[in-house]
Amino acid sequence: MSPHKSRNVGYKFVKISLGALPALAERSPPANKVDFEKKYGKILDILDSPLTKYQERGIHTLLQFYEPSLRCFTFVDFQLLPTLEEYSYLMGVPVKRQVPFYNTMEVPSSDQLAPALYLSQSWVKANFESKVNRSGFSLECLLKEAHDVADKGAWRGFNALLALCVYGIVLFPNIPKFVDINVIRIFMTGNPFPTLLEDVYHSVHSRNHKGKGGVMNCCIPLLYLWFNSHMPCK
């Protein structure tokens, strides 16, 4: 255990329901999958590695080693914490040198959302809705539109909608089956890593420093991939 003090804090993990998202990803032809990865990285790998009970136990064990005073995972001989560079490497997308997402950023208008998502302004206005005091799109309407776009062979628009769904449901699971405006703004920046790390550190620290545990509001599958990357290959 940690050399500072032993603890056994209980944590809960958000249950991510992928629904028809993996089936949508399978519609992409091989050549387009290459184009998708060039622009959006390896985010589809998370769909192939849903968080299992075994992985949950691994992350639960890791969290017991978090030292609030040092803000990192502390073991007997070393300290460990995820970095921007590691997340960037795992996802196959470079970190951009720009101001990361912040909550008071200007909310994009429909004429800004439409070209970013390869959608018409009329579709954006018709399907933009509110849920749990957040505005955005339901997963159902995004999936339906993505299938319609795939039927037309418009793969650039298909890729944008598929990537946005992964952002909203897996990377930033704020509201089940809903992609809120904050996720959309992060998606439009093309620089998710600062926010992904912020979610991890805030969630781990806030659930740990008082020793009460609770629900981890961050992308646990990505945290597991990072932790597993430090494990012996055998």
mmCIF file of C-alpha atoms in Angstrom:
data_model
loop_
_atom_site.group_PDB
_atom_site.id
_atom_site.type_symbol
_atom_site.label_atom_id
_atom_site.label_comp_id
_atom_site.label_asym_id
_atom_site.label_seq_id
_atom_site.Cartn_x
_atom_site.Cartn_y
_atom_site.Cartn_z
ATOM 1 C CA MET A 1 0.000 0.000 0.000
ATOM 2 C CA SER A 2 0.942 3.672 -0.007
ATOM 3 C CA PRO A 3 3.746 4.448 2.440
ATOM 4 C CA HIS A 4 1.723 7.370 3.812
ATOM 5 C CA LYS A 5 -1.321 5.525 5.116
ATOM 6 C CA SER A 6 -3.520 2.617 4.162
ATOM 7 C CA ARG A 7 -7.091 3.250 3.055
ATOM 8 C CA ASN A 8 -9.980 1.367 1.577
ATOM 9 C CA VAL A 9 -12.201 3.965 -0.057
ATOM 10 C CA GLY A 10 -15.214 2.799 -2.044
ATOM 11 C CA TYR A 11 -15.785 4.085 -5.564
ATOM 12 C CA LYS A 12 -18.543 3.733 -8.112
ATOM 13 C CA PHE A 13 -18.161 3.988 -11.877
ATOM 14 C CA VAL A 14 -20.559 5.469 -14.393
ATOM 15 C CA LYS A 15 -22.155 2.696 -16.426
ATOM 16 C CA ILE A 16 -21.714 3.636 -20.068
ATOM 17 C CA SER A 17 -24.390 2.294 -22.386
ATOM 18 C CA LEU A 18 -22.944 2.215 -25.892
ATOM 19 C CA GLY A 19 -26.250 1.153 -27.416
ATOM 20 C CA ALA A 20 -26.073 1.193 -31.204
ATOM 21 C CA LEU A 21 -22.796 3.123 -31.300
ATOM 22 C CA PRO A 22 -20.539 0.107 -32.108
ATOM 23 C CA ALA A 23 -22.909 -0.891 -34.929
ATOM 24 C CA LEU A 24 -22.625 2.617 -36.373
ATOM 25 C CA ALA A 25 -18.821 2.430 -36.285
ATOM 26 C CA GLU A 26 -18.959 -0.859 -38.217
ATOM 27 C CA ARG A 27 -20.621 0.883 -41.159
ATOM 28 C CA SER A 28 -17.385 2.668 -41.979
ATOM 29 C CA PRO A 29 -15.518 1.074 -44.938
ATOM 30 C CA PRO A 30 -11.802 0.233 -44.418
ATOM 31 C CA ALA A 31 -10.490 3.239 -46.346
ATOM 32 C CA ASN A 32 -12.664 5.602 -44.355
ATOM 33 C CA LYS A 33 -11.512 4.077 -41.055
ATOM 34 C CA VAL A 34 -8.011 5.229 -41.976
ATOM 35 C CA ASP A 35 -9.283 8.756 -42.649
ATOM 36 C CA PHE A 36 -11.211 8.730 -39.375
ATOM 37 C CA GLU A 37 -8.145 7.793 -37.334
ATOM 38 C CA LYS A 38 -6.013 10.440 -39.041
ATOM 39 C CA LYS A 39 -8.371 13.179 -37.892
ATOM 40 C CA TYR A 40 -9.863 11.864 -34.653
ATOM 41 C CA GLY A 41 -7.253 9.394 -33.458
ATOM 42 C CA LYS A 42 -7.854 5.994 -31.899
ATOM 43 C CA ILE A 43 -10.974 6.901 -29.970
ATOM 44 C CA LEU A 44 -12.849 3.947 -31.498
ATOM 45 C CA ASP A 45 -10.494 1.587 -29.638
ATOM 46 C CA ILE A 46 -12.422 2.418 -26.474
ATOM 47 C CA LEU A 47 -15.577 0.985 -28.039
ATOM 48 C CA ASP A 48 -13.758 -2.330 -28.452
ATOM 49 C CA SER A 49 -12.622 -2.312 -24.806
ATOM 50 C CA PRO A 50 -15.671 -1.590 -22.615
ATOM 51 C CA LEU A 51 -14.965 -1.421 -18.900
ATOM 52 C CA THR A 52 -15.345 -4.908 -17.433
ATOM 53 C CA LYS A 53 -15.695 -5.925 -13.788
ATOM 54 C CA TYR A 54 -12.061 -7.030 -13.912
ATOM 55 C CA GLN A 55 -10.965 -3.598 -15.133
ATOM 56 C CA GLU A 56 -13.147 -1.860 -12.547
ATOM 57 C CA ARG A 57 -11.379 -3.809 -9.805
ATOM 58 C CA GLY A 58 -8.018 -2.756 -11.255
ATOM 59 C CA ILE A 59 -8.976 0.934 -11.242
ATOM 60 C CA HIS A 60 -10.513 0.611 -7.781
ATOM 61 C CA THR A 61 -7.198 -0.776 -6.533
ATOM 62 C CA LEU A 62 -5.231 2.004 -8.259
ATOM 63 C CA LEU A 63 -7.384 4.659 -6.589
ATOM 64 C CA GLN A 64 -6.456 3.340 -3.146
ATOM 65 C CA PHE A 65 -2.901 4.530 -3.824
ATOM 66 C CA TYR A 66 -3.882 8.151 -4.504
ATOM 67 C CA GLU A 67 -2.180 10.544 -2.112
ATOM 68 C CA PRO A 68 -4.232 13.770 -1.829
ATOM 69 C CA SER A 69 -1.375 15.850 -0.406
ATOM 70 C CA LEU A 70 0.831 15.007 -3.408
ATOM 71 C CA ARG A 71 -2.009 14.779 -5.958
ATOM 72 C CA CYS A 72 -0.641 11.611 -7.524
ATOM 73 C CA PHE A 73 -0.667 7.840 -7.114
ATOM 74 C CA THR A 74 2.074 7.032 -4.613
ATOM 75 C CA PHE A 75 3.670 3.609 -4.332
ATOM 76 C CA VAL A 76 6.586 2.412 -2.224
ATOM 77 C CA ASP A 77 9.278 3.087 -4.830
ATOM 78 C CA PHE A 78 7.720 5.557 -7.259
ATOM 79 C CA GLN A 79 4.922 8.009 -8.015
ATOM 80 C CA LEU A 80 2.598 7.780 -10.989
ATOM 81 C CA LEU A 81 0.196 10.181 -12.645
ATOM 82 C CA PRO A 82 -1.278 10.518 -16.159
ATOM 83 C CA THR A 83 0.072 13.274 -18.399
ATOM 84 C CA LEU A 84 -1.095 15.091 -21.519
ATOM 85 C CA GLU A 85 1.610 13.375 -23.549
ATOM 86 C CA GLU A 86 0.561 9.895 -22.417
ATOM 87 C CA TYR A 87 -3.104 10.484 -23.184
ATOM 88 C CA SER A 88 -2.126 11.977 -26.527
ATOM 89 C CA TYR A 89 -0.045 8.890 -27.346
ATOM 90 C CA LEU A 90 -2.820 6.485 -26.334
ATOM 91 C CA MET A 91 -5.369 8.290 -28.496
ATOM 92 C CA GLY A 92 -2.998 8.950 -31.399
ATOM 93 C CA VAL A 93 -3.763 12.675 -31.591
ATOM 94 C CA PRO A 94 -1.242 15.472 -30.880
ATOM 95 C CA VAL A 95 -1.909 17.993 -28.132
ATOM 96 C CA LYS A 96 -2.676 21.384 -29.647
ATOM 97 C CA ARG A 97 -0.930 24.543 -28.480
ATOM 98 C CA GLN A 98 -4.044 26.522 -27.743
ATOM 99 C CA VAL A 99 -6.202 27.639 -24.850
ATOM 100 C CA PRO A 100 -8.067 24.542 -23.594
ATOM 101 C CA PHE A 101 -11.813 24.388 -23.067
ATOM 102 C CA TYR A 102 -13.221 26.495 -20.232
ATOM 103 C CA ASN A 103 -16.838 26.661 -19.126
ATOM 104 C CA THR A 104 -17.393 30.337 -19.968
ATOM 105 C CA MET A 105 -16.379 29.928 -23.602
ATOM 106 C CA GLU A 106 -18.820 31.435 -26.064
ATOM 107 C CA VAL A 107 -21.619 29.037 -26.966
ATOM 108 C CA PRO A 108 -21.461 28.363 -30.716
ATOM 109 C CA SER A 109 -24.460 29.439 -32.773
ATOM 110 C CA SER A 110 -26.285 27.189 -35.220
ATOM 111 C CA ASP A 111 -24.377 28.680 -38.150
ATOM 112 C CA GLN A 112 -21.125 27.712 -36.385
ATOM 113 C CA LEU A 113 -22.303 24.236 -35.339
ATOM 114 C CA ALA A 114 -23.615 23.276 -38.760
ATOM 115 C CA PRO A 115 -20.340 23.387 -40.749
ATOM 116 C CA ALA A 116 -18.334 21.911 -37.861
ATOM 117 C CA LEU A 117 -20.620 18.862 -37.817
ATOM 118 C CA TYR A 118 -21.321 18.832 -41.584
ATOM 119 C CA LEU A 119 -25.002 19.404 -40.901
ATOM 120 C CA SER A 120 -27.560 21.846 -42.228
ATOM 121 C CA GLN A 121 -28.590 24.778 -40.055
ATOM 122 C CA SER A 122 -32.211 23.647 -40.305
ATOM 123 C CA TRP A 123 -31.285 20.206 -38.865
ATOM 124 C CA VAL A 124 -29.314 21.794 -36.032
ATOM 125 C CA LYS A 125 -32.174 24.129 -35.116
ATOM 126 C CA ALA A 126 -34.762 21.335 -35.305
ATOM 127 C CA ASN A 127 -32.835 18.870 -33.127
ATOM 128 C CA PHE A 128 -31.090 21.121 -30.605
ATOM 129 C CA GLU A 129 -32.855 20.505 -27.279
ATOM 130 C CA SER A 130 -32.463 20.819 -23.505
ATOM 131 C CA LYS A 131 -32.023 18.027 -20.958
ATOM 132 C CA VAL A 132 -31.111 18.282 -17.259
ATOM 133 C CA ASN A 133 -30.505 22.038 -17.701
ATOM 134 C CA ARG A 134 -28.074 21.376 -20.575
ATOM 135 C CA SER A 135 -28.595 22.009 -24.268
ATOM 136 C CA GLY A 136 -27.374 19.661 -26.957
ATOM 137 C CA PHE A 137 -28.380 16.682 -29.090
ATOM 138 C CA SER A 138 -29.820 13.343 -28.077
ATOM 139 C CA LEU A 139 -27.726 10.314 -28.973
ATOM 140 C CA GLU A 140 -30.694 8.840 -30.825
ATOM 141 C CA CYS A 141 -31.023 11.733 -33.275
ATOM 142 C CA LEU A 142 -27.244 11.858 -33.884
ATOM 143 C CA LEU A 143 -27.124 8.119 -34.610
ATOM 144 C CA LYS A 144 -30.083 8.347 -36.973
ATOM 145 C CA GLU A 145 -28.529 11.251 -38.867
ATOM 146 C CA ALA A 146 -25.171 9.443 -39.046
ATOM 147 C CA HIS A 147 -26.846 6.395 -40.607
ATOM 148 C CA ASP A 148 -28.621 8.639 -43.130
ATOM 149 C CA VAL A 149 -25.315 10.303 -43.992
ATOM 150 C CA ALA A 150 -23.657 6.879 -44.384
ATOM 151 C CA ASP A 151 -26.416 5.808 -46.779
ATOM 152 C CA LYS A 152 -25.420 8.759 -48.955
ATOM 153 C CA GLY A 153 -21.710 7.888 -48.744
ATOM 154 C CA ALA A 154 -20.861 11.266 -47.203
ATOM 155 C CA TRP A 155 -18.092 9.848 -45.033
ATOM 156 C CA ARG A 156 -16.601 13.129 -43.869
ATOM 157 C CA GLY A 157 -19.889 14.073 -42.222
ATOM 158 C CA PHE A 158 -20.319 10.506 -40.974
ATOM 159 C CA ASN A 159 -16.916 10.655 -39.287
ATOM 160 C CA ALA A 160 -17.739 13.920 -37.535
ATOM 161 C CA LEU A 161 -21.022 12.572 -36.162
ATOM 162 C CA LEU A 162 -19.447 9.265 -35.103
ATOM 163 C CA ALA A 163 -16.596 11.051 -33.322
ATOM 164 C CA LEU A 164 -19.012 13.442 -31.602
ATOM 165 C CA CYS A 165 -21.049 10.483 -30.311
ATOM 166 C CA VAL A 166 -17.903 8.872 -28.868
ATOM 167 C CA TYR A 167 -16.971 12.174 -27.215
ATOM 168 C CA GLY A 168 -20.393 12.553 -25.644
ATOM 169 C CA ILE A 169 -21.035 8.980 -24.533
ATOM 170 C CA VAL A 170 -17.552 7.628 -23.705
ATOM 171 C CA LEU A 171 -14.955 10.392 -23.280
ATOM 172 C CA PHE A 172 -17.227 12.849 -21.449
ATOM 173 C CA PRO A 173 -20.212 10.875 -20.112
ATOM 174 C CA ASN A 174 -22.042 13.809 -18.531
ATOM 175 C CA ILE A 175 -25.655 12.853 -19.315
ATOM 176 C CA PRO A 176 -26.688 9.325 -20.439
ATOM 177 C CA LYS A 177 -27.612 9.136 -24.132
ATOM 178 C CA PHE A 178 -27.133 12.886 -24.584
ATOM 179 C CA VAL A 179 -24.308 14.987 -26.062
ATOM 180 C CA ASP A 180 -24.380 18.346 -24.299
ATOM 181 C CA ILE A 181 -23.070 21.684 -25.510
ATOM 182 C CA ASN A 182 -19.886 21.521 -23.412
ATOM 183 C CA VAL A 183 -18.911 18.252 -25.100
ATOM 184 C CA ILE A 184 -19.679 19.791 -28.487
ATOM 185 C CA ARG A 185 -17.437 22.766 -27.708
ATOM 186 C CA ILE A 186 -14.599 20.443 -26.648
ATOM 187 C CA PHE A 187 -15.097 18.449 -29.838
ATOM 188 C CA MET A 188 -14.908 21.593 -31.951
ATOM 189 C CA THR A 189 -11.562 22.571 -30.399
ATOM 190 C CA GLY A 190 -10.074 19.199 -31.429
ATOM 191 C CA ASN A 191 -8.044 19.288 -28.216
ATOM 192 C CA PRO A 192 -9.784 17.063 -25.623
ATOM 193 C CA PHE A 193 -6.767 16.044 -23.529
ATOM 194 C CA PRO A 194 -6.580 18.980 -21.068
ATOM 195 C CA THR A 195 -10.250 18.457 -20.182
ATOM 196 C CA LEU A 196 -9.895 14.671 -20.002
ATOM 197 C CA LEU A 197 -7.043 15.062 -17.522
ATOM 198 C CA GLU A 198 -8.874 17.760 -15.590
ATOM 199 C CA ASP A 199 -11.842 15.394 -15.216
ATOM 200 C CA VAL A 200 -9.553 12.655 -13.890
ATOM 201 C CA TYR A 201 -7.731 14.810 -11.360
ATOM 202 C CA HIS A 202 -10.847 16.585 -10.156
ATOM 203 C CA SER A 203 -12.828 13.370 -9.834
ATOM 204 C CA VAL A 204 -10.051 11.395 -8.123
ATOM 205 C CA HIS A 205 -9.105 14.194 -5.736
ATOM 206 C CA SER A 206 -12.631 15.260 -4.802
ATOM 207 C CA ARG A 207 -13.665 11.643 -4.120
ATOM 208 C CA ASN A 208 -10.498 10.799 -2.225
ATOM 209 C CA HIS A 209 -9.230 13.659 -0.082
ATOM 210 C CA LYS A 210 -12.051 13.275 2.478
ATOM 211 C CA GLY A 211 -11.874 9.489 2.313
ATOM 212 C CA LYS A 212 -15.543 9.127 1.350
ATOM 213 C CA GLY A 213 -15.233 7.876 -2.221
ATOM 214 C CA GLY A 214 -18.222 8.112 -4.568
ATOM 215 C CA VAL A 215 -18.995 8.163 -8.292
ATOM 216 C CA MET A 216 -16.045 8.781 -10.621
ATOM 217 C CA ASN A 217 -17.150 11.337 -13.212
ATOM 218 C CA CYS A 218 -14.430 10.864 -15.810
ATOM 219 C CA CYS A 219 -13.496 8.578 -18.700
ATOM 220 C CA ILE A 220 -12.622 5.447 -16.721
ATOM 221 C CA PRO A 221 -11.892 3.255 -19.814
ATOM 222 C CA LEU A 222 -9.148 5.701 -20.869
ATOM 223 C CA LEU A 223 -7.770 5.844 -17.329
ATOM 224 C CA TYR A 224 -7.609 2.044 -17.380
ATOM 225 C CA LEU A 225 -5.770 2.040 -20.726
ATOM 226 C CA TRP A 226 -3.238 4.465 -19.240
ATOM 227 C CA PHE A 227 -2.769 2.389 -16.085
ATOM 228 C CA ASN A 228 -2.477 -0.824 -18.120
ATOM 229 C CA SER A 229 0.213 0.775 -20.308
ATOM 230 C CA HIS A 230 2.467 0.813 -17.209
ATOM 231 C CA MET A 231 1.913 -2.844 -16.411
ATOM 232 C CA PRO A 232 4.416 -5.591 -17.449
ATOM 233 C CA CYS A 233 3.564 -6.970 -20.882
ATOM 234 C CA LYS A 234 3.467 -10.526 -19.534
#
